[in-house]
Amino acid sequence: ADHRDLHSFPTRRSSDLIQMLGKLIKNEFKAVNRLMLPLHLGLIVITIIGRFYIQFTVFNDPTWYLIAQQNVWYNIINALLIFFYVIALIAAALITWIYLSILRFRKNLFTDEGYLMHTLPVSASAHIWSKLIVSFIWQTIDVILVILSVFALFVNMDILRALPQGFAEIFRSFPDAFGVPAGVGIPLYLLLFTINSISGILIVYMCIAIGHSFNTHKILASVGVYVGMILVNNLISMIFSAVTGMISYGSSSVFIGTANNMPNAANFWLSWSFAMLLCLVTAAAGYLLSNYFMTKRLNLE
């Protein structure tokens, strides 16, 4: 029904194109919510159960540490529960990323479903944008829920009372560590992580689009392109690190000045600017190449 509705919609004016993109996004949410909603509702349920367990066995029982010292099974059970909770968090994050960034994009546009999707009166860029927007929103929700889950599981009144002082200390010490006020640095880092997340999704799309332009071994080709992109990105980061004396942390290309004599403020602006430029370039490359291969080199055989 959703696909028939999409086919019947005109695309002559820009307003029609915007409405069509909205229909694609709505259809995409309907499709991915079948997995994302149960997955994250399950995470919420696990958090609630874990919170009740900790509340009644630790926070409401001042003798819990004595029991832990005397009962090895108590320790084993607690260790197993923590282990399964950590596995649940990792599983929720991995399933969300793999499904939204890889499986959904590939299945909907490059398998049998692709024959139908590519007959819709919309451009390849509209497909990319609809997938990107839904994927980014759900991955952001996933990160927020994972953070809130950990916080809700272990928070108590002592932690709540210490939070204002802790945040005040972070804001006070931020300029000493990074050379800029927290009101400047934190929003800029959040913007960097946002662009980096979008870039990461688009790079995966690009690798899938390029890989599926091959006649055979499409998945293997996609993986090969992805590995090549990671190697190029790491090479560029290594060159920048060697020139500036900074160390790169993680896929976000967050550079910390540790081996140079530049002021902290100079380190911050140089590292942030380079990381942002790298993210923007890779995001643009991911989008443009995905659009090109889906428009000019589409191969659904």
mmCIF file of C-alpha atoms in Angstrom:
data_model
loop_
_atom_site.group_PDB
_atom_site.id
_atom_site.type_symbol
_atom_site.label_atom_id
_atom_site.label_comp_id
_atom_site.label_asym_id
_atom_site.label_seq_id
_atom_site.Cartn_x
_atom_site.Cartn_y
_atom_site.Cartn_z
ATOM 1 C CA ALA A 1 0.000 0.000 0.000
ATOM 2 C CA ASP A 2 2.837 2.383 0.841
ATOM 3 C CA HIS A 3 4.599 1.665 -2.456
ATOM 4 C CA ARG A 4 1.403 2.180 -4.481
ATOM 5 C CA ASP A 5 0.903 5.496 -2.714
ATOM 6 C CA LEU A 6 4.439 6.538 -3.594
ATOM 7 C CA HIS A 7 3.991 5.613 -7.247
ATOM 8 C CA SER A 8 0.845 7.701 -7.562
ATOM 9 C CA PHE A 9 2.413 10.906 -6.281
ATOM 10 C CA PRO A 10 3.444 13.570 -8.872
ATOM 11 C CA THR A 11 6.940 15.041 -8.818
ATOM 12 C CA ARG A 12 6.724 18.074 -11.095
ATOM 13 C CA ARG A 13 7.362 20.900 -8.626
ATOM 14 C CA SER A 14 9.878 21.354 -5.833
ATOM 15 C CA SER A 15 7.032 21.267 -3.301
ATOM 16 C CA ASP A 16 5.986 17.921 -4.751
ATOM 17 C CA LEU A 17 9.552 16.663 -4.423
ATOM 18 C CA ILE A 18 9.643 17.707 -0.766
ATOM 19 C CA GLN A 19 6.327 15.977 -0.135
ATOM 20 C CA MET A 20 7.597 12.881 -1.918
ATOM 21 C CA LEU A 21 10.705 12.875 0.280
ATOM 22 C CA GLY A 22 8.397 13.119 3.268
ATOM 23 C CA LYS A 23 6.476 10.090 2.005
ATOM 24 C CA LEU A 24 9.729 8.177 1.557
ATOM 25 C CA ILE A 25 10.809 9.066 5.103
ATOM 26 C CA LYS A 26 7.408 8.052 6.488
ATOM 27 C CA ASN A 27 7.583 4.745 4.611
ATOM 28 C CA GLU A 28 11.137 4.190 5.846
ATOM 29 C CA PHE A 29 10.159 4.809 9.464
ATOM 30 C CA LYS A 30 7.318 2.310 9.132
ATOM 31 C CA ALA A 31 9.722 -0.306 7.794
ATOM 32 C CA VAL A 32 12.541 0.105 10.321
ATOM 33 C CA ASN A 33 10.274 0.625 13.329
ATOM 34 C CA ARG A 34 9.276 -3.024 13.113
ATOM 35 C CA LEU A 35 12.722 -3.854 14.468
ATOM 36 C CA MET A 36 13.847 -0.647 16.163
ATOM 37 C CA LEU A 37 10.840 -0.228 18.458
ATOM 38 C CA PRO A 38 10.907 -3.775 19.940
ATOM 39 C CA LEU A 39 14.691 -3.665 20.202
ATOM 40 C CA HIS A 40 14.755 -0.447 22.212
ATOM 41 C CA LEU A 41 11.652 -1.278 24.220
ATOM 42 C CA GLY A 42 13.551 -4.415 25.222
ATOM 43 C CA LEU A 43 16.498 -2.264 26.277
ATOM 44 C CA ILE A 44 14.177 -0.122 28.407
ATOM 45 C CA VAL A 45 12.650 -3.219 30.028
ATOM 46 C CA ILE A 46 16.105 -4.641 30.804
ATOM 47 C CA THR A 47 17.091 -1.302 32.341
ATOM 48 C CA ILE A 48 13.982 -1.211 34.530
ATOM 49 C CA ILE A 49 14.521 -4.795 35.725
ATOM 50 C CA GLY A 50 18.198 -4.102 36.400
ATOM 51 C CA ARG A 51 17.342 -0.939 38.267
ATOM 52 C CA PHE A 52 14.904 -2.764 40.547
ATOM 53 C CA TYR A 53 17.492 -5.470 41.196
ATOM 54 C CA ILE A 54 20.226 -3.007 42.116
ATOM 55 C CA GLN A 55 17.823 -0.881 44.144
ATOM 56 C CA PHE A 56 16.698 -3.775 46.353
ATOM 57 C CA THR A 57 19.980 -5.688 46.580
ATOM 58 C CA VAL A 58 22.476 -2.820 46.875
ATOM 59 C CA PHE A 59 20.965 0.571 47.604
ATOM 60 C CA ASN A 60 18.347 -0.690 50.097
ATOM 61 C CA ASP A 61 20.619 -3.234 51.767
ATOM 62 C CA PRO A 62 23.575 -1.704 53.639
ATOM 63 C CA THR A 63 24.987 -5.200 54.307
ATOM 64 C CA TRP A 64 25.283 -6.180 50.636
ATOM 65 C CA TYR A 65 29.081 -5.900 50.635
ATOM 66 C CA LEU A 66 29.264 -8.318 53.595
ATOM 67 C CA ILE A 67 27.168 -10.823 51.669
ATOM 68 C CA ALA A 68 29.443 -10.342 48.656
ATOM 69 C CA GLN A 69 32.503 -11.098 50.790
ATOM 70 C CA GLN A 70 31.010 -14.282 52.229
ATOM 71 C CA ASN A 71 28.958 -15.729 49.350
ATOM 72 C CA VAL A 72 30.779 -16.597 46.143
ATOM 73 C CA TRP A 73 27.506 -17.440 44.340
ATOM 74 C CA TYR A 74 26.222 -13.957 45.052
ATOM 75 C CA ASN A 75 29.271 -12.551 43.270
ATOM 76 C CA ILE A 76 28.902 -14.970 40.368
ATOM 77 C CA ILE A 77 25.229 -14.073 39.869
ATOM 78 C CA ASN A 78 25.987 -10.350 39.992
ATOM 79 C CA ALA A 79 28.873 -10.738 37.554
ATOM 80 C CA LEU A 80 26.673 -12.695 35.135
ATOM 81 C CA LEU A 81 23.884 -10.123 35.349
ATOM 82 C CA ILE A 82 26.324 -7.295 34.635
ATOM 83 C CA PHE A 83 27.811 -9.313 31.769
ATOM 84 C CA PHE A 84 24.409 -9.906 30.164
ATOM 85 C CA TYR A 85 23.497 -6.256 30.634
ATOM 86 C CA VAL A 86 26.691 -5.113 28.883
ATOM 87 C CA ILE A 87 26.041 -7.630 26.080
ATOM 88 C CA ALA A 88 22.507 -6.246 25.722
ATOM 89 C CA LEU A 89 23.848 -2.695 25.394
ATOM 90 C CA ILE A 90 26.436 -3.727 22.818
ATOM 91 C CA ALA A 91 23.887 -5.812 20.921
ATOM 92 C CA ALA A 92 21.384 -2.952 20.770
ATOM 93 C CA ALA A 93 24.039 -0.556 19.453
ATOM 94 C CA LEU A 94 25.472 -3.025 16.916
ATOM 95 C CA ILE A 95 22.100 -4.225 15.639
ATOM 96 C CA THR A 96 20.948 -0.637 15.221
ATOM 97 C CA TRP A 97 24.069 0.373 13.288
ATOM 98 C CA ILE A 98 24.303 -2.771 11.135
ATOM 99 C CA TYR A 99 20.606 -2.874 10.295
ATOM 100 C CA LEU A 100 20.168 0.822 9.524
ATOM 101 C CA SER A 101 23.508 1.556 7.858
ATOM 102 C CA ILE A 102 24.012 -1.693 5.944
ATOM 103 C CA LEU A 103 21.188 -4.226 5.813
ATOM 104 C CA ARG A 104 18.236 -1.908 5.290
ATOM 105 C CA PHE A 105 19.971 0.194 2.621
ATOM 106 C CA ARG A 106 21.188 -2.836 0.714
ATOM 107 C CA LYS A 107 18.000 -4.892 0.981
ATOM 108 C CA ASN A 108 15.653 -2.063 0.039
ATOM 109 C CA LEU A 109 17.651 -0.661 -2.884
ATOM 110 C CA PHE A 110 19.938 -3.405 -4.236
ATOM 111 C CA THR A 111 17.987 -6.662 -3.938
ATOM 112 C CA ASP A 112 14.583 -7.673 -5.312
ATOM 113 C CA GLU A 113 12.985 -4.733 -3.475
ATOM 114 C CA GLY A 114 15.247 -2.446 -5.486
ATOM 115 C CA TYR A 115 13.390 -3.249 -8.717
ATOM 116 C CA LEU A 116 10.293 -1.655 -7.203
ATOM 117 C CA MET A 117 12.013 1.191 -5.338
ATOM 118 C CA HIS A 118 13.927 2.387 -8.395
ATOM 119 C CA THR A 119 10.734 2.608 -10.467
ATOM 120 C CA LEU A 120 9.389 5.273 -8.098
ATOM 121 C CA PRO A 121 9.248 8.766 -9.644
ATOM 122 C CA VAL A 122 12.044 10.064 -7.422
ATOM 123 C CA SER A 123 15.765 10.535 -7.825
ATOM 124 C CA ALA A 124 18.476 8.405 -6.254
ATOM 125 C CA SER A 125 19.335 11.341 -4.024
ATOM 126 C CA ALA A 126 15.825 11.210 -2.508
ATOM 127 C CA HIS A 127 16.358 7.556 -1.610
ATOM 128 C CA ILE A 128 19.717 8.414 -0.051
ATOM 129 C CA TRP A 129 18.311 11.325 1.962
ATOM 130 C CA SER A 130 15.335 9.348 3.254
ATOM 131 C CA LYS A 131 17.541 6.475 4.376
ATOM 132 C CA LEU A 132 20.125 8.847 5.859
ATOM 133 C CA ILE A 133 17.606 10.906 7.858
ATOM 134 C CA VAL A 134 15.855 7.883 9.344
ATOM 135 C CA SER A 135 19.136 6.117 10.078
ATOM 136 C CA PHE A 136 20.656 9.165 11.766
ATOM 137 C CA ILE A 137 17.557 9.799 13.896
ATOM 138 C CA TRP A 138 17.361 6.212 15.107
ATOM 139 C CA GLN A 139 21.098 5.962 15.757
ATOM 140 C CA THR A 140 20.906 9.167 17.778
ATOM 141 C CA ILE A 141 17.984 7.747 19.755
ATOM 142 C CA ASP A 142 20.001 4.582 20.333
ATOM 143 C CA VAL A 143 22.998 6.501 21.729
ATOM 144 C CA ILE A 144 20.768 8.562 24.013
ATOM 145 C CA LEU A 145 18.908 5.487 25.296
ATOM 146 C CA VAL A 146 22.146 3.595 25.965
ATOM 147 C CA ILE A 147 23.547 6.542 27.958
ATOM 148 C CA LEU A 148 20.284 6.970 29.877
ATOM 149 C CA SER A 149 20.158 3.233 30.524
ATOM 150 C CA VAL A 150 23.582 3.193 32.182
ATOM 151 C CA PHE A 151 22.764 6.352 34.120
ATOM 152 C CA ALA A 152 19.370 5.057 35.301
ATOM 153 C CA LEU A 153 20.836 1.716 36.333
ATOM 154 C CA PHE A 154 23.516 3.038 38.671
ATOM 155 C CA VAL A 155 22.370 6.508 39.723
ATOM 156 C CA ASN A 156 21.564 7.173 43.380
ATOM 157 C CA MET A 157 21.012 10.206 45.576
ATOM 158 C CA ASP A 158 24.744 10.671 46.211
ATOM 159 C CA ILE A 159 25.414 10.820 42.470
ATOM 160 C CA LEU A 160 22.497 13.186 41.893
ATOM 161 C CA ARG A 161 23.730 15.523 44.624
ATOM 162 C CA ALA A 162 27.257 15.461 43.141
ATOM 163 C CA LEU A 163 26.129 16.165 39.550
ATOM 164 C CA PRO A 164 25.896 19.976 39.795
ATOM 165 C CA GLN A 165 29.374 20.194 41.291
ATOM 166 C CA GLY A 166 30.709 17.755 38.709
ATOM 167 C CA PHE A 167 29.299 19.720 35.782
ATOM 168 C CA ALA A 168 30.586 22.947 37.304
ATOM 169 C CA GLU A 169 34.072 21.433 37.566
ATOM 170 C CA ILE A 170 33.943 20.257 33.945
ATOM 171 C CA PHE A 171 33.003 23.732 32.742
ATOM 172 C CA ARG A 172 35.633 25.329 34.985
ATOM 173 C CA SER A 173 38.503 23.055 33.880
ATOM 174 C CA PHE A 174 37.539 22.888 30.190
ATOM 175 C CA PRO A 175 39.502 26.015 29.135
ATOM 176 C CA ASP A 176 42.648 24.726 30.883
ATOM 177 C CA ALA A 177 42.429 21.410 29.043
ATOM 178 C CA PHE A 178 41.282 22.571 25.595
ATOM 179 C CA GLY A 179 42.065 26.271 25.446
ATOM 180 C CA VAL A 180 38.481 27.390 24.761
ATOM 181 C CA PRO A 181 35.437 27.890 27.020
ATOM 182 C CA ALA A 182 33.152 24.901 27.498
ATOM 183 C CA GLY A 183 30.308 26.898 25.963
ATOM 184 C CA VAL A 184 32.310 26.978 22.736
ATOM 185 C CA GLY A 185 34.141 23.656 22.792
ATOM 186 C CA ILE A 186 31.296 21.330 23.773
ATOM 187 C CA PRO A 187 28.846 22.502 21.051
ATOM 188 C CA LEU A 188 31.632 22.343 18.457
ATOM 189 C CA TYR A 189 32.560 18.797 19.466
ATOM 190 C CA LEU A 190 28.873 17.796 19.378
ATOM 191 C CA LEU A 191 28.652 19.262 15.872
ATOM 192 C CA LEU A 192 31.793 17.348 14.885
ATOM 193 C CA PHE A 193 30.419 14.062 16.194
ATOM 194 C CA THR A 194 27.134 14.725 14.382
ATOM 195 C CA ILE A 195 28.832 15.352 11.042
ATOM 196 C CA ASN A 196 31.096 12.369 11.651
ATOM 197 C CA SER A 197 28.073 10.124 12.238
ATOM 198 C CA ILE A 198 26.441 11.344 9.023
ATOM 199 C CA SER A 199 29.731 10.865 7.181
ATOM 200 C CA GLY A 200 30.032 7.307 8.485
ATOM 201 C CA ILE A 201 26.557 6.411 7.221
ATOM 202 C CA LEU A 202 27.183 7.951 3.799
ATOM 203 C CA ILE A 203 30.507 6.149 3.443
ATOM 204 C CA VAL A 204 28.755 2.818 4.042
ATOM 205 C CA TYR A 205 26.118 3.763 1.459
ATOM 206 C CA MET A 206 28.852 4.647 -1.006
ATOM 207 C CA CYS A 207 30.653 1.339 -0.492
ATOM 208 C CA ILE A 208 27.427 -0.618 -1.018
ATOM 209 C CA ALA A 209 26.549 1.382 -4.137
ATOM 210 C CA ILE A 210 30.019 0.909 -5.636
ATOM 211 C CA GLY A 211 30.181 -2.766 -4.685
ATOM 212 C CA HIS A 212 26.811 -3.485 -6.261
ATOM 213 C CA SER A 213 27.901 -1.965 -9.564
ATOM 214 C CA PHE A 214 30.037 -5.094 -10.049
ATOM 215 C CA ASN A 215 28.591 -8.059 -11.890
ATOM 216 C CA THR A 216 29.759 -10.597 -9.316
ATOM 217 C CA HIS A 217 31.008 -10.699 -5.706
ATOM 218 C CA LYS A 218 29.055 -7.556 -4.867
ATOM 219 C CA ILE A 219 29.260 -7.927 -1.082
ATOM 220 C CA LEU A 220 32.979 -8.711 -1.212
ATOM 221 C CA ALA A 221 33.541 -5.667 -3.429
ATOM 222 C CA SER A 222 31.598 -3.481 -0.978
ATOM 223 C CA VAL A 223 33.737 -4.710 1.910
ATOM 224 C CA GLY A 224 36.884 -4.096 -0.117
ATOM 225 C CA VAL A 225 35.874 -0.512 -0.896
ATOM 226 C CA TYR A 226 35.074 0.082 2.773
ATOM 227 C CA VAL A 227 38.442 -1.264 3.906
ATOM 228 C CA GLY A 228 40.145 0.925 1.329
ATOM 229 C CA MET A 229 38.301 4.004 2.609
ATOM 230 C CA ILE A 230 39.309 3.240 6.196
ATOM 231 C CA LEU A 231 42.940 2.837 5.164
ATOM 232 C CA VAL A 232 42.926 6.135 3.246
ATOM 233 C CA ASN A 233 41.275 7.944 6.148
ATOM 234 C CA ASN A 234 43.787 6.509 8.626
ATOM 235 C CA LEU A 235 46.693 7.419 6.333
ATOM 236 C CA ILE A 236 45.517 11.033 6.135
ATOM 237 C CA SER A 237 45.096 11.127 9.932
ATOM 238 C CA MET A 238 48.582 9.668 10.435
ATOM 239 C CA ILE A 239 50.123 12.271 8.138
ATOM 240 C CA PHE A 240 48.347 15.059 10.005
ATOM 241 C CA SER A 241 49.473 13.587 13.335
ATOM 242 C CA ALA A 242 53.067 13.368 12.147
ATOM 243 C CA VAL A 243 53.060 16.983 10.943
ATOM 244 C CA THR A 244 51.307 18.528 13.948
ATOM 245 C CA GLY A 245 52.414 16.197 16.761
ATOM 246 C CA MET A 246 48.825 15.362 17.643
ATOM 247 C CA ILE A 247 47.370 11.973 18.454
ATOM 248 C CA SER A 248 44.138 10.827 16.836
ATOM 249 C CA TYR A 249 41.490 9.114 18.939
ATOM 250 C CA GLY A 250 38.741 7.013 17.395
ATOM 251 C CA SER A 251 36.916 7.234 14.090
ATOM 252 C CA SER A 252 35.833 10.808 14.826
ATOM 253 C CA SER A 253 39.414 11.993 14.201
ATOM 254 C CA VAL A 254 39.538 13.865 17.489
ATOM 255 C CA PHE A 255 43.103 15.130 17.724
ATOM 256 C CA ILE A 256 44.763 15.977 21.013
ATOM 257 C CA GLY A 257 47.978 17.983 21.004
ATOM 258 C CA THR A 258 50.504 16.052 23.103
ATOM 259 C CA ALA A 259 53.822 16.332 21.301
ATOM 260 C CA ASN A 260 53.939 19.945 20.224
ATOM 261 C CA ASN A 261 54.475 23.308 21.849
ATOM 262 C CA MET A 262 51.406 25.055 20.485
ATOM 263 C CA PRO A 263 48.977 26.681 22.937
ATOM 264 C CA ASN A 264 45.897 24.651 23.832
ATOM 265 C CA ALA A 265 43.630 27.033 21.941
ATOM 266 C CA ALA A 266 45.696 26.647 18.753
ATOM 267 C CA ASN A 267 45.643 22.870 19.175
ATOM 268 C CA PHE A 268 41.879 22.905 19.594
ATOM 269 C CA TRP A 269 41.098 25.036 16.555
ATOM 270 C CA LEU A 270 43.601 23.272 14.309
ATOM 271 C CA SER A 271 42.490 19.792 15.334
ATOM 272 C CA TRP A 272 38.773 20.634 15.205
ATOM 273 C CA SER A 273 39.066 22.336 11.830
ATOM 274 C CA PHE A 274 41.009 19.446 10.302
ATOM 275 C CA ALA A 275 38.642 16.820 11.743
ATOM 276 C CA MET A 276 35.595 18.762 10.535
ATOM 277 C CA LEU A 277 37.125 19.211 7.083
ATOM 278 C CA LEU A 278 37.899 15.487 6.892
ATOM 279 C CA CYS A 279 34.346 14.601 7.935
ATOM 280 C CA LEU A 280 32.798 17.036 5.451
ATOM 281 C CA VAL A 281 34.975 15.786 2.586
ATOM 282 C CA THR A 282 34.210 12.134 3.300
ATOM 283 C CA ALA A 283 30.502 12.917 3.720
ATOM 284 C CA ALA A 284 30.428 14.770 0.399
ATOM 285 C CA ALA A 285 32.344 11.954 -1.318
ATOM 286 C CA GLY A 286 29.999 9.385 0.173
ATOM 287 C CA TYR A 287 26.892 11.238 -0.972
ATOM 288 C CA LEU A 288 28.102 12.168 -4.451
ATOM 289 C CA LEU A 289 29.508 8.736 -5.265
ATOM 290 C CA SER A 290 26.447 6.973 -3.872
ATOM 291 C CA ASN A 291 24.218 9.170 -6.022
ATOM 292 C CA TYR A 292 26.411 8.675 -9.096
ATOM 293 C CA PHE A 293 26.573 4.877 -8.880
ATOM 294 C CA MET A 294 22.850 4.583 -8.087
ATOM 295 C CA THR A 295 22.023 6.863 -11.042
ATOM 296 C CA LYS A 296 24.584 5.877 -13.684
ATOM 297 C CA ARG A 297 25.940 2.476 -12.668
ATOM 298 C CA LEU A 298 22.977 0.745 -11.027
ATOM 299 C CA ASN A 299 23.249 -3.021 -11.411
ATOM 300 C CA LEU A 300 20.487 -5.134 -9.864
ATOM 301 C CA GLU A 301 21.415 -8.324 -11.716
#
